[in-house]
Amino acid sequence: MMQEGHLKTLASIYGIATEYRNIRGERIQVPQKTLVALLRAMGVEDFSPEGLHEAIALARAKKSTFDFVIRVLRKRTERLRVPPSFVGGEARISNERGEVVFRSRVTSPVLSVLLPPECPWGYYNLTIASSNGELSSLLILSPVKAYLPPERIWGIHGALFALATERNQGIGDLRDLRDLQDLVVRAGGRFLGLLPLHLMPKDGPQGTSPYSASSRRLFDPIYLPLDEVLSLFPELSLSIPPDPNPSENLINYELIWREKDRFLRKVFQHFFEKRTETFAALWREFQNFLDREKDRVIWASLYQAIASEAGPDWRKWPVPFRERNEKALRDFFQAREQDVLYFAFLEWLMDRFLERITEKHRILCFDIPVGCAPSGIESWLCRERLVFNFTVGAPPDDFSPEGQNWGFHPFSPWKIRENHYADFIALLRDNMRFARFVRLDHIMGLKRLFWIPEGGKPSEGTYVQYPFRELLAILTLESTRHEVILLGEDLGTVPRFLRSALRRSSILSTRVFYFEREGSSPRHPQEYPPKSYATLNTHDMPPLLAFLEGKDVLLRKDLGIFTPEQAAVLLEDRKHFLEECLKKLQEWGFLQEDNSTPQALLFALCRFLAATPSRVVSVSLDDLLESTTQVNLPGTVEEYPNWRYRLPVRWEKLRERLTHLATIFSPKGGRTEYVQNL
């Protein structure tokens, strides 16, 4: 018979929560079958009393060994504990170029490390050689704080795909992004937040969530501006395809990509055929890109070329391709070189255009999702470190009564550590190349993720711990190196210590006006923390106009997510909250009593944001353009057209709105005045 005490002890060693508190503070006991399934995923096989006892001893020994594998250093002088069997050996530390920067005999179980002052923040390899063998450790010399300049920053955020302009092919593209960035910069804004631009599966008319990308290290060529692509090849006579469905309010990713893909293949065919004649200089640029980015791009291009023949889900491929057999992949590349290079060409174009957009102004905020699509490139390349019989989500709460299952598989905290966090470091670097800001979706995932058994309900899941201190050290290190400001999406059920740790590390906490309340009253603007990113709403919430009318609650009621009784309670709560908002905005001097129109309320709320001490403040593009459509309705898949709505862009109106925002957020015209009034 299984001993519950031993089962829980073993689970705790592996960082598996045997109970947790929900959003209301209630203690939730994790089902025993969930603990068993999780431990099986960690490699435990024997659950007899004897087997559990042995597994506990092995897990403790493994954890003790693992403690030496990665070390975080906050200063250049540190004392590191060494396994006793390596006392008497020689220790040496080398930098990322392989140069030895420290040598010492290990004379006791505590090694005193003294790195030269010129050693920069970075990654160092510690090796101890003795008669008992060789022991290696990755040292992460990381600053305590992330990069954070002193000035206050304001801007806007939105979904690039939603931009409906006269010149694009039914989806916002990089030319639209450049035009939008120019408007923001001219108005004085220095922040432009975007939903993820990563490579997405497009094997259906609904596309997929940008938070379930095929690869979070690649950008999606569906955003290529075809007119600007054609300008690179002026002698090529091609007609740019029009918007395939201009009257449609929803994006059809499959149809749009089919037309763009057809056009881009013709361009590449011409480029490839004339590569040594007409386009010698461009071809050299392309080759240099491949030499520099081959590890990231060639594997991904191979995947896409194979998927064109074998299907979009690598889990259903022939075994040699599924298992990444070296000979099979080499043979495929030799037989389909041009097909593979086509996909590399697309990534080169995305890289090229993003570089030109950001070379003068660095104001973009890229969003890094917490996971990747199970059938995609990243999953294929990282499958040894993923746990495929679990998915990630969130426990039931008031926002989603049934809980949430986000559909992607978790990375094993033990295996990413064994791999020296190579995937995580590469992910950060690739997203920081063109960004001034990086937003980390569900930043609690650095500390813990909610694992759900495959095919189970969120109520059957539990939290699994991750090596938070080490992941945080990598974040602050890469932020400092790239001079990128970090925003953490820390909404929902957030452990108090986590927000404290983020604050100490200068990672900005997300503060959303809809949620920042005390009872039915909005929180005073001066109560927002200085190290925060303040906004009215996010892509998972209704725009302001829809919020005022309770459209999000009514929509959930119509879809059966809320019962009529639940909806009635929420609508009544919304009514009281809005009444208090109007009262407080008038009391604090942000809103005139005789003007409570939606537009007046929007700018009053912008004045509210301007009065907060938050380091970064942002208003959504949807609110500026008076949209009433929610980008994403959490907890739905086919019930609601998530990630597909189009936002008609009227540039002149947007220019006027941004000019008005500048008068609110500038030090003279906005924040100082309202802070003094408070």
Tab-separated table of N, CA and C in Angstrom, residues 447-579:
chain	number	residue	atom	x	y	z
A	447	LYS	N	9.077	30.965	-11.112
A	447	LYS	CA	9.079	30.353	-9.790
A	447	LYS	C	8.280	29.059	-9.764
A	448	ARG	N	7.092	29.065	-10.417
A	448	ARG	CA	6.269	27.866	-10.413
A	448	ARG	C	5.289	27.924	-11.578
A	449	LEU	N	4.919	26.745	-12.071
A	449	LEU	CA	3.904	26.624	-13.110
A	449	LEU	C	2.861	25.615	-12.655
A	450	PHE	N	1.653	25.839	-13.111
A	450	PHE	CA	0.551	24.950	-12.747
A	450	PHE	C	0.442	23.866	-13.807
A	451	TRP	N	0.821	22.622	-13.416
A	451	TRP	CA	0.824	21.481	-14.342
A	451	TRP	C	-0.510	20.738	-14.232
A	452	ILE	N	-1.062	20.390	-15.401
A	452	ILE	CA	-2.334	19.668	-15.471
A	452	ILE	C	-2.103	18.343	-16.188
A	453	PRO	N	-2.527	17.223	-15.628
A	453	PRO	CA	-2.347	15.942	-16.327
A	453	PRO	C	-3.012	15.984	-17.700
A	454	GLU	N	-2.327	15.438	-18.706
A	454	GLU	CA	-2.872	15.399	-20.069
A	454	GLU	C	-4.260	14.771	-20.051
A	455	GLY	N	-5.234	15.506	-20.600
A	455	GLY	CA	-6.601	15.016	-20.629
A	455	GLY	C	-7.379	15.277	-19.359
A	456	GLY	N	-6.735	15.827	-18.329
A	456	GLY	CA	-7.410	16.091	-17.069
A	456	GLY	C	-7.974	17.501	-17.004
A	457	LYS	N	-8.632	17.809	-15.900
A	457	LYS	CA	-9.199	19.129	-15.668
A	457	LYS	C	-8.199	19.976	-14.888
A	458	PRO	N	-8.273	21.315	-15.031
A	458	PRO	CA	-7.389	22.171	-14.230
A	458	PRO	C	-7.501	21.913	-12.732
A	459	SER	N	-8.683	21.514	-12.268
A	459	SER	CA	-8.848	21.235	-10.835
A	459	SER	C	-8.024	20.035	-10.375
A	460	GLU	N	-7.517	19.242	-11.320
A	460	GLU	CA	-6.696	18.065	-10.986
A	460	GLU	C	-5.203	18.377	-11.025
A	461	GLY	N	-4.856	19.624	-11.281
A	461	GLY	CA	-3.453	19.987	-11.409
A	461	GLY	C	-2.846	20.477	-10.110
A	462	THR	N	-1.569	20.848	-10.190
A	462	THR	CA	-0.875	21.437	-9.046
A	462	THR	C	0.335	22.215	-9.543
A	463	TYR	N	0.973	22.923	-8.606
A	463	TYR	CA	2.137	23.739	-8.950
A	463	TYR	C	3.425	22.924	-8.857
A	464	VAL	N	4.333	23.211	-9.798
A	464	VAL	CA	5.669	22.618	-9.787
A	464	VAL	C	6.682	23.762	-9.727
A	465	GLN	N	7.640	23.628	-8.817
A	465	GLN	CA	8.614	24.694	-8.587
A	465	GLN	C	9.711	24.700	-9.648
A	466	TYR	N	10.222	25.915	-9.947
A	466	TYR	CA	11.344	26.103	-10.875
A	466	TYR	C	12.485	26.813	-10.145
A	467	PRO	N	13.712	26.706	-10.649
A	467	PRO	CA	14.875	27.340	-9.983
A	467	PRO	C	14.844	28.856	-10.160
A	468	PHE	N	14.030	29.519	-9.372
A	468	PHE	CA	13.727	30.938	-9.539
A	468	PHE	C	14.974	31.817	-9.450
A	469	ARG	N	15.805	31.589	-8.463
A	469	ARG	CA	16.973	32.464	-8.249
A	469	ARG	C	17.896	32.446	-9.463
A	470	GLU	N	18.068	31.273	-10.055
A	470	GLU	CA	18.975	31.161	-11.208
A	470	GLU	C	18.357	31.779	-12.464
A	471	LEU	N	17.067	31.532	-12.682
A	471	LEU	CA	16.392	32.127	-13.839
A	471	LEU	C	16.358	33.651	-13.712
A	472	LEU	N	16.150	34.139	-12.497
A	472	LEU	CA	16.132	35.577	-12.271
A	472	LEU	C	17.510	36.187	-12.525
A	473	ALA	N	18.562	35.492	-12.126
A	473	ALA	CA	19.919	35.982	-12.364
A	473	ALA	C	20.218	36.074	-13.861
A	474	ILE	N	19.753	35.095	-14.626
A	474	ILE	CA	19.949	35.131	-16.079
A	474	ILE	C	19.185	36.309	-16.677
A	475	LEU	N	17.967	36.527	-16.200
A	475	LEU	CA	17.157	37.652	-16.687
A	475	LEU	C	17.852	38.989	-16.459
A	476	THR	N	18.309	39.240	-15.234
A	476	THR	CA	18.933	40.528	-14.937
A	476	THR	C	20.253	40.680	-15.687
A	477	LEU	N	20.969	39.580	-15.877
A	477	LEU	CA	22.223	39.627	-16.636
A	477	LEU	C	21.967	40.010	-18.087
A	478	GLU	N	21.039	39.319	-18.752
A	478	GLU	CA	20.772	39.598	-20.162
A	478	GLU	C	20.139	40.978	-20.345
A	479	SER	N	19.323	41.396	-19.386
A	479	SER	CA	18.742	42.736	-19.436
A	479	SER	C	19.835	43.801	-19.400
A	480	THR	N	20.803	43.625	-18.512
A	480	THR	CA	21.901	44.584	-18.389
A	480	THR	C	22.763	44.598	-19.639
A	481	ARG	N	23.070	43.419	-20.149
A	481	ARG	CA	23.909	43.327	-21.352
A	481	ARG	C	23.268	44.016	-22.555
A	482	HIS	N	21.965	43.836	-22.713
A	482	HIS	CA	21.271	44.362	-23.897
A	482	HIS	C	20.614	45.716	-23.645
A	483	GLU	N	20.696	46.207	-22.391
A	483	GLU	CA	20.028	47.461	-22.009
A	483	GLU	C	18.549	47.402	-22.368
A	484	VAL	N	17.903	46.340	-21.884
A	484	VAL	CA	16.484	46.112	-22.124
A	484	VAL	C	15.740	46.174	-20.795
A	485	ILE	N	14.647	46.940	-20.766
A	485	ILE	CA	13.809	47.077	-19.580
A	485	ILE	C	12.847	45.895	-19.520
A	486	LEU	N	12.699	45.295	-18.351
A	486	LEU	CA	11.869	44.106	-18.188
A	486	LEU	C	10.533	44.442	-17.538
A	487	LEU	N	9.456	43.933	-18.151
A	487	LEU	CA	8.118	44.054	-17.586
A	487	LEU	C	7.638	42.650	-17.229
A	488	GLY	N	7.124	42.489	-16.032
A	488	GLY	CA	6.635	41.181	-15.616
A	488	GLY	C	5.123	41.160	-15.548
A	489	GLU	N	4.496	40.205	-16.215
A	489	GLU	CA	3.036	40.049	-16.139
A	489	GLU	C	2.744	39.225	-14.881
A	490	ASP	N	2.462	39.944	-13.803
A	490	ASP	CA	2.283	39.300	-12.491
A	490	ASP	C	0.856	39.492	-11.999
A	491	LEU	N	-0.104	39.163	-12.852
A	491	LEU	CA	-1.512	39.298	-12.500
A	491	LEU	C	-2.042	37.960	-11.984
A	492	GLY	N	-3.172	38.010	-11.301
A	492	GLY	CA	-3.768	36.768	-10.805
A	492	GLY	C	-3.259	36.422	-9.420
A	493	THR	N	-3.135	35.105	-9.162
A	493	THR	CA	-2.680	34.620	-7.860
A	493	THR	C	-1.152	34.704	-7.812
A	494	VAL	N	-0.636	35.729	-7.139
A	494	VAL	CA	0.807	35.991	-7.118
A	494	VAL	C	1.325	35.914	-5.684
A	495	PRO	N	2.275	35.012	-5.404
A	495	PRO	CA	2.857	34.980	-4.058
A	495	PRO	C	3.493	36.326	-3.707
A	496	ARG	N	3.303	36.777	-2.493
A	496	ARG	CA	3.791	38.100	-2.089
A	496	ARG	C	5.297	38.228	-2.272
A	497	PHE	N	6.024	37.166	-1.930
A	497	PHE	CA	7.485	37.238	-2.012
A	497	PHE	C	7.951	37.451	-3.445
A	498	LEU	N	7.152	36.961	-4.420
A	498	LEU	CA	7.557	37.078	-5.814
A	498	LEU	C	7.589	38.535	-6.241
A	499	ARG	N	6.553	39.271	-5.895
A	499	ARG	CA	6.541	40.692	-6.254
A	499	ARG	C	7.671	41.440	-5.558
A	500	SER	N	7.999	41.040	-4.343
A	500	SER	CA	9.126	41.670	-3.636
A	500	SER	C	10.430	41.394	-4.369
A	501	ALA	N	10.598	40.151	-4.824
A	501	ALA	CA	11.817	39.784	-5.551
A	501	ALA	C	11.915	40.534	-6.872
A	502	LEU	N	10.797	40.683	-7.574
A	502	LEU	CA	10.798	41.416	-8.840
A	502	LEU	C	11.147	42.883	-8.601
A	503	ARG	N	10.604	43.452	-7.529
A	503	ARG	CA	10.894	44.851	-7.218
A	503	ARG	C	12.378	45.045	-6.918
A	504	ARG	N	12.953	44.139	-6.128
A	504	ARG	CA	14.385	44.246	-5.805
A	504	ARG	C	15.239	44.105	-7.054
A	505	SER	N	14.738	43.356	-8.032
A	505	SER	CA	15.497	43.120	-9.266
A	505	SER	C	15.210	44.152	-10.348
A	506	SER	N	14.395	45.163	-10.034
A	506	SER	CA	14.021	46.229	-10.982
A	506	SER	C	13.275	45.694	-12.194
A	507	ILE	N	12.499	44.630	-11.995
A	507	ILE	CA	11.590	44.147	-13.033
A	507	ILE	C	10.222	44.750	-12.733
A	508	LEU	N	9.663	45.467	-13.693
A	508	LEU	CA	8.457	46.243	-13.442
A	508	LEU	C	7.239	45.344	-13.284
A	509	SER	N	6.502	45.576	-12.222
A	509	SER	CA	5.263	44.856	-11.958
A	509	SER	C	4.148	45.445	-12.822
A	510	THR	N	3.252	44.611	-13.339
A	510	THR	CA	2.134	45.077	-14.154
A	510	THR	C	0.966	45.478	-13.255
A	511	ARG	N	0.519	46.704	-13.406
A	511	ARG	CA	-0.609	47.192	-12.625
A	511	ARG	C	-1.708	47.664	-13.580
A	512	VAL	N	-2.842	46.969	-13.534
A	512	VAL	CA	-3.966	47.214	-14.439
A	512	VAL	C	-5.069	47.928	-13.677
A	513	PHE	N	-5.527	49.054	-14.196
A	513	PHE	CA	-6.534	49.862	-13.512
A	513	PHE	C	-7.767	49.052	-13.151
A	514	TYR	N	-8.218	48.184	-14.055
A	514	TYR	CA	-9.415	47.385	-13.783
A	514	TYR	C	-9.275	46.572	-12.490
A	515	PHE	N	-8.041	46.129	-12.207
A	515	PHE	CA	-7.803	45.242	-11.069
A	515	PHE	C	-7.345	45.972	-9.812
A	516	GLU	N	-6.787	47.169	-9.986
A	516	GLU	CA	-6.233	47.894	-8.837
A	516	GLU	C	-7.365	48.621	-8.113
A	517	ARG	N	-7.963	47.924	-7.166
A	517	ARG	CA	-9.118	48.473	-6.467
A	517	ARG	C	-9.133	48.015	-5.021
A	518	GLU	N	-9.811	48.782	-4.217
A	518	GLU	CA	-10.037	48.436	-2.818
A	518	GLU	C	-11.538	48.363	-2.622
A	519	GLY	N	-12.068	47.154	-2.551
A	519	GLY	CA	-13.511	46.981	-2.534
A	519	GLY	C	-14.078	47.383	-3.882
A	520	SER	N	-14.975	48.342	-3.891
A	520	SER	CA	-15.551	48.809	-5.154
A	520	SER	C	-14.954	50.134	-5.604
A	521	SER	N	-13.868	50.547	-4.976
A	521	SER	CA	-13.267	51.844	-5.279
A	521	SER	C	-11.887	51.664	-5.916
A	522	PRO	N	-11.537	52.499	-6.919
A	522	PRO	CA	-10.196	52.389	-7.518
A	522	PRO	C	-9.112	52.804	-6.529
A	523	ARG	N	-7.985	52.159	-6.635
A	523	ARG	CA	-6.856	52.485	-5.767
A	523	ARG	C	-6.316	53.877	-6.134
A	524	HIS	N	-5.909	54.628	-5.141
A	524	HIS	CA	-5.352	55.969	-5.367
A	524	HIS	C	-4.107	55.859	-6.250
A	525	PRO	N	-3.919	56.781	-7.215
A	525	PRO	CA	-2.768	56.649	-8.131
A	525	PRO	C	-1.414	56.632	-7.427
A	526	GLN	N	-1.310	57.336	-6.296
A	526	GLN	CA	-0.029	57.373	-5.606
A	526	GLN	C	0.301	56.055	-4.905
A	527	GLU	N	-0.660	55.138	-4.860
A	527	GLU	CA	-0.408	53.834	-4.246
A	527	GLU	C	0.196	52.842	-5.235
A	528	TYR	N	0.263	53.210	-6.496
A	528	TYR	CA	0.937	52.349	-7.471
A	528	TYR	C	2.437	52.368	-7.179
A	529	PRO	N	3.105	51.222	-7.229
A	529	PRO	CA	4.547	51.215	-6.939
A	529	PRO	C	5.352	51.895	-8.043
A	530	PRO	N	6.433	52.585	-7.699
A	530	PRO	CA	7.266	53.237	-8.719
A	530	PRO	C	7.801	52.248	-9.762
A	531	LYS	N	8.205	51.062	-9.306
A	531	LYS	CA	8.729	50.070	-10.250
A	531	LYS	C	7.577	49.238	-10.799
A	532	SER	N	6.778	49.905	-11.622
A	532	SER	CA	5.626	49.217	-12.194
A	532	SER	C	5.349	49.732	-13.595
A	533	TYR	N	4.600	48.923	-14.324
A	533	TYR	CA	4.089	49.259	-15.642
A	533	TYR	C	2.585	49.401	-15.478
A	534	ALA	N	2.052	50.603	-15.654
A	534	ALA	CA	0.644	50.871	-15.386
A	534	ALA	C	-0.129	51.033	-16.688
A	535	THR	N	-1.302	50.427	-16.738
A	535	THR	CA	-2.145	50.492	-17.929
A	535	THR	C	-3.600	50.312	-17.499
A	536	LEU	N	-4.514	50.605	-18.414
A	536	LEU	CA	-5.927	50.445	-18.096
A	536	LEU	C	-6.362	48.999	-18.225
A	537	ASN	N	-5.835	48.293	-19.243
A	537	ASN	CA	-6.292	46.937	-19.538
A	537	ASN	C	-5.226	46.199	-20.336
A	538	THR	N	-5.469	44.923	-20.605
A	538	THR	CA	-4.564	44.106	-21.423
A	538	THR	C	-5.380	43.417	-22.518
A	539	HIS	N	-4.701	42.632	-23.342
A	539	HIS	CA	-5.362	41.923	-24.454
A	539	HIS	C	-6.356	40.871	-23.952
A	540	ASP	N	-6.246	40.462	-22.696
A	540	ASP	CA	-7.184	39.476	-22.133
A	540	ASP	C	-8.405	40.140	-21.506
A	541	MET	N	-8.527	41.438	-21.669
A	541	MET	CA	-9.603	42.200	-21.030
A	541	MET	C	-10.327	43.040	-22.073
A	542	PRO	N	-11.530	43.481	-21.763
A	542	PRO	CA	-12.268	44.297	-22.731
A	542	PRO	C	-11.677	45.691	-22.858
A	543	PRO	N	-11.739	46.300	-24.050
A	543	PRO	CA	-11.385	47.712	-24.163
A	543	PRO	C	-12.320	48.543	-23.279
A	544	LEU	N	-11.946	49.790	-23.066
A	544	LEU	CA	-12.688	50.622	-22.123
A	544	LEU	C	-14.168	50.716	-22.468
A	545	LEU	N	-14.510	50.944	-23.750
A	545	LEU	CA	-15.916	51.092	-24.117
A	545	LEU	C	-16.712	49.826	-23.801
A	546	ALA	N	-16.119	48.673	-24.062
A	546	ALA	CA	-16.797	47.407	-23.749
A	546	ALA	C	-16.885	47.198	-22.238
A	547	PHE	N	-15.868	47.621	-21.506
A	547	PHE	CA	-15.856	47.500	-20.051
A	547	PHE	C	-16.974	48.329	-19.431
A	548	LEU	N	-17.171	49.543	-19.966
A	548	LEU	CA	-18.211	50.424	-19.430
A	548	LEU	C	-19.596	49.812	-19.584
A	549	GLU	N	-19.791	49.042	-20.663
A	549	GLU	CA	-21.098	48.450	-20.944
A	549	GLU	C	-21.235	47.028	-20.411
A	550	GLY	N	-20.172	46.502	-19.799
A	550	GLY	CA	-20.226	45.135	-19.277
A	550	GLY	C	-20.299	44.087	-20.367
A	551	LYS	N	-19.790	44.405	-21.556
A	551	LYS	CA	-19.903	43.471	-22.680
A	551	LYS	C	-19.161	42.163	-22.423
A	552	ASP	N	-18.060	42.232	-21.691
A	552	ASP	CA	-17.282	41.024	-21.423
A	552	ASP	C	-18.075	40.052	-20.550
A	553	VAL	N	-18.793	40.575	-19.570
A	553	VAL	CA	-19.604	39.723	-18.698
A	553	VAL	C	-20.775	39.125	-19.477
A	554	LEU	N	-21.439	39.951	-20.271
A	554	LEU	CA	-22.575	39.482	-21.061
A	554	LEU	C	-22.137	38.427	-22.074
A	555	LEU	N	-20.956	38.615	-22.650
A	555	LEU	CA	-20.439	37.643	-23.613
A	555	LEU	C	-20.192	36.300	-22.940
A	556	ARG	N	-19.601	36.320	-21.762
A	556	ARG	CA	-19.352	35.073	-21.042
A	556	ARG	C	-20.665	34.394	-20.641
A	557	LYS	N	-21.666	35.207	-20.310
A	557	LYS	CA	-22.967	34.623	-19.981
A	557	LYS	C	-23.564	33.946	-21.218
A	558	ASP	N	-23.484	34.616	-22.372
A	558	ASP	CA	-24.042	34.060	-23.611
A	558	ASP	C	-23.341	32.761	-24.013
A	559	LEU	N	-22.043	32.656	-23.683
A	559	LEU	CA	-21.278	31.459	-24.041
A	559	LEU	C	-21.383	30.366	-22.979
A	560	GLY	N	-22.081	30.646	-21.888
A	560	GLY	CA	-22.247	29.639	-20.844
A	560	GLY	C	-21.094	29.554	-19.869
A	561	ILE	N	-20.151	30.484	-19.949
A	561	ILE	CA	-19.029	30.493	-19.007
A	561	ILE	C	-19.507	30.972	-17.635
A	562	PHE	N	-20.387	31.976	-17.633
A	562	PHE	CA	-21.027	32.435	-16.410
A	562	PHE	C	-22.496	32.033	-16.440
A	563	THR	N	-23.023	31.662	-15.291
A	563	THR	CA	-24.465	31.455	-15.184
A	563	THR	C	-25.132	32.830	-15.144
A	564	PRO	N	-26.434	32.896	-15.443
A	564	PRO	CA	-27.120	34.192	-15.343
A	564	PRO	C	-26.968	34.822	-13.958
A	565	GLU	N	-26.956	33.988	-12.919
A	565	GLU	CA	-26.814	34.510	-11.559
A	565	GLU	C	-25.412	35.103	-11.344
A	566	GLN	N	-24.394	34.383	-11.817
A	566	GLN	CA	-23.027	34.905	-11.691
A	566	GLN	C	-22.873	36.208	-12.458
A	567	ALA	N	-23.427	36.242	-13.673
A	567	ALA	CA	-23.337	37.451	-14.492
A	567	ALA	C	-24.017	38.628	-13.812
A	568	ALA	N	-25.169	38.377	-13.199
A	568	ALA	CA	-25.897	39.458	-12.525
A	568	ALA	C	-25.071	40.047	-11.388
A	569	VAL	N	-24.412	39.185	-10.616
A	569	VAL	CA	-23.564	39.654	-9.510
A	569	VAL	C	-22.403	40.483	-10.044
A	570	LEU	N	-21.765	39.995	-11.105
A	570	LEU	CA	-20.614	40.700	-11.671
A	570	LEU	C	-21.012	42.030	-12.286
A	571	LEU	N	-22.162	42.079	-12.944
A	571	LEU	CA	-22.621	43.337	-13.542
A	571	LEU	C	-22.961	44.363	-12.465
A	572	GLU	N	-23.518	43.899	-11.376
A	572	GLU	CA	-23.818	44.805	-10.262
A	572	GLU	C	-22.528	45.345	-9.653
A	573	ASP	N	-21.530	44.467	-9.515
A	573	ASP	CA	-20.225	44.891	-9.007
A	573	ASP	C	-19.587	45.903	-9.960
A	574	ARG	N	-19.687	45.647	-11.260
A	574	ARG	CA	-19.135	46.560	-12.265
A	574	ARG	C	-19.805	47.934	-12.159
A	575	LYS	N	-21.133	47.924	-11.973
A	575	LYS	CA	-21.883	49.174	-11.865
A	575	LYS	C	-21.374	50.006	-10.685
A	576	HIS	N	-21.197	49.348	-9.519
A	576	HIS	CA	-20.715	50.066	-8.333
A	576	HIS	C	-19.287	50.580	-8.551
A	577	PHE	N	-18.456	49.758	-9.189
A	577	PHE	CA	-17.069	50.164	-9.440
A	577	PHE	C	-17.024	51.395	-10.336
A	578	LEU	N	-17.816	51.402	-11.406
A	578	LEU	CA	-17.819	52.543	-12.323
A	578	LEU	C	-18.357	53.800	-11.645
A	579	GLU	N	-19.354	53.630	-10.805
A	579	GLU	CA	-19.865	54.786	-10.056
A	579	GLU	C	-18.777	55.373	-9.161
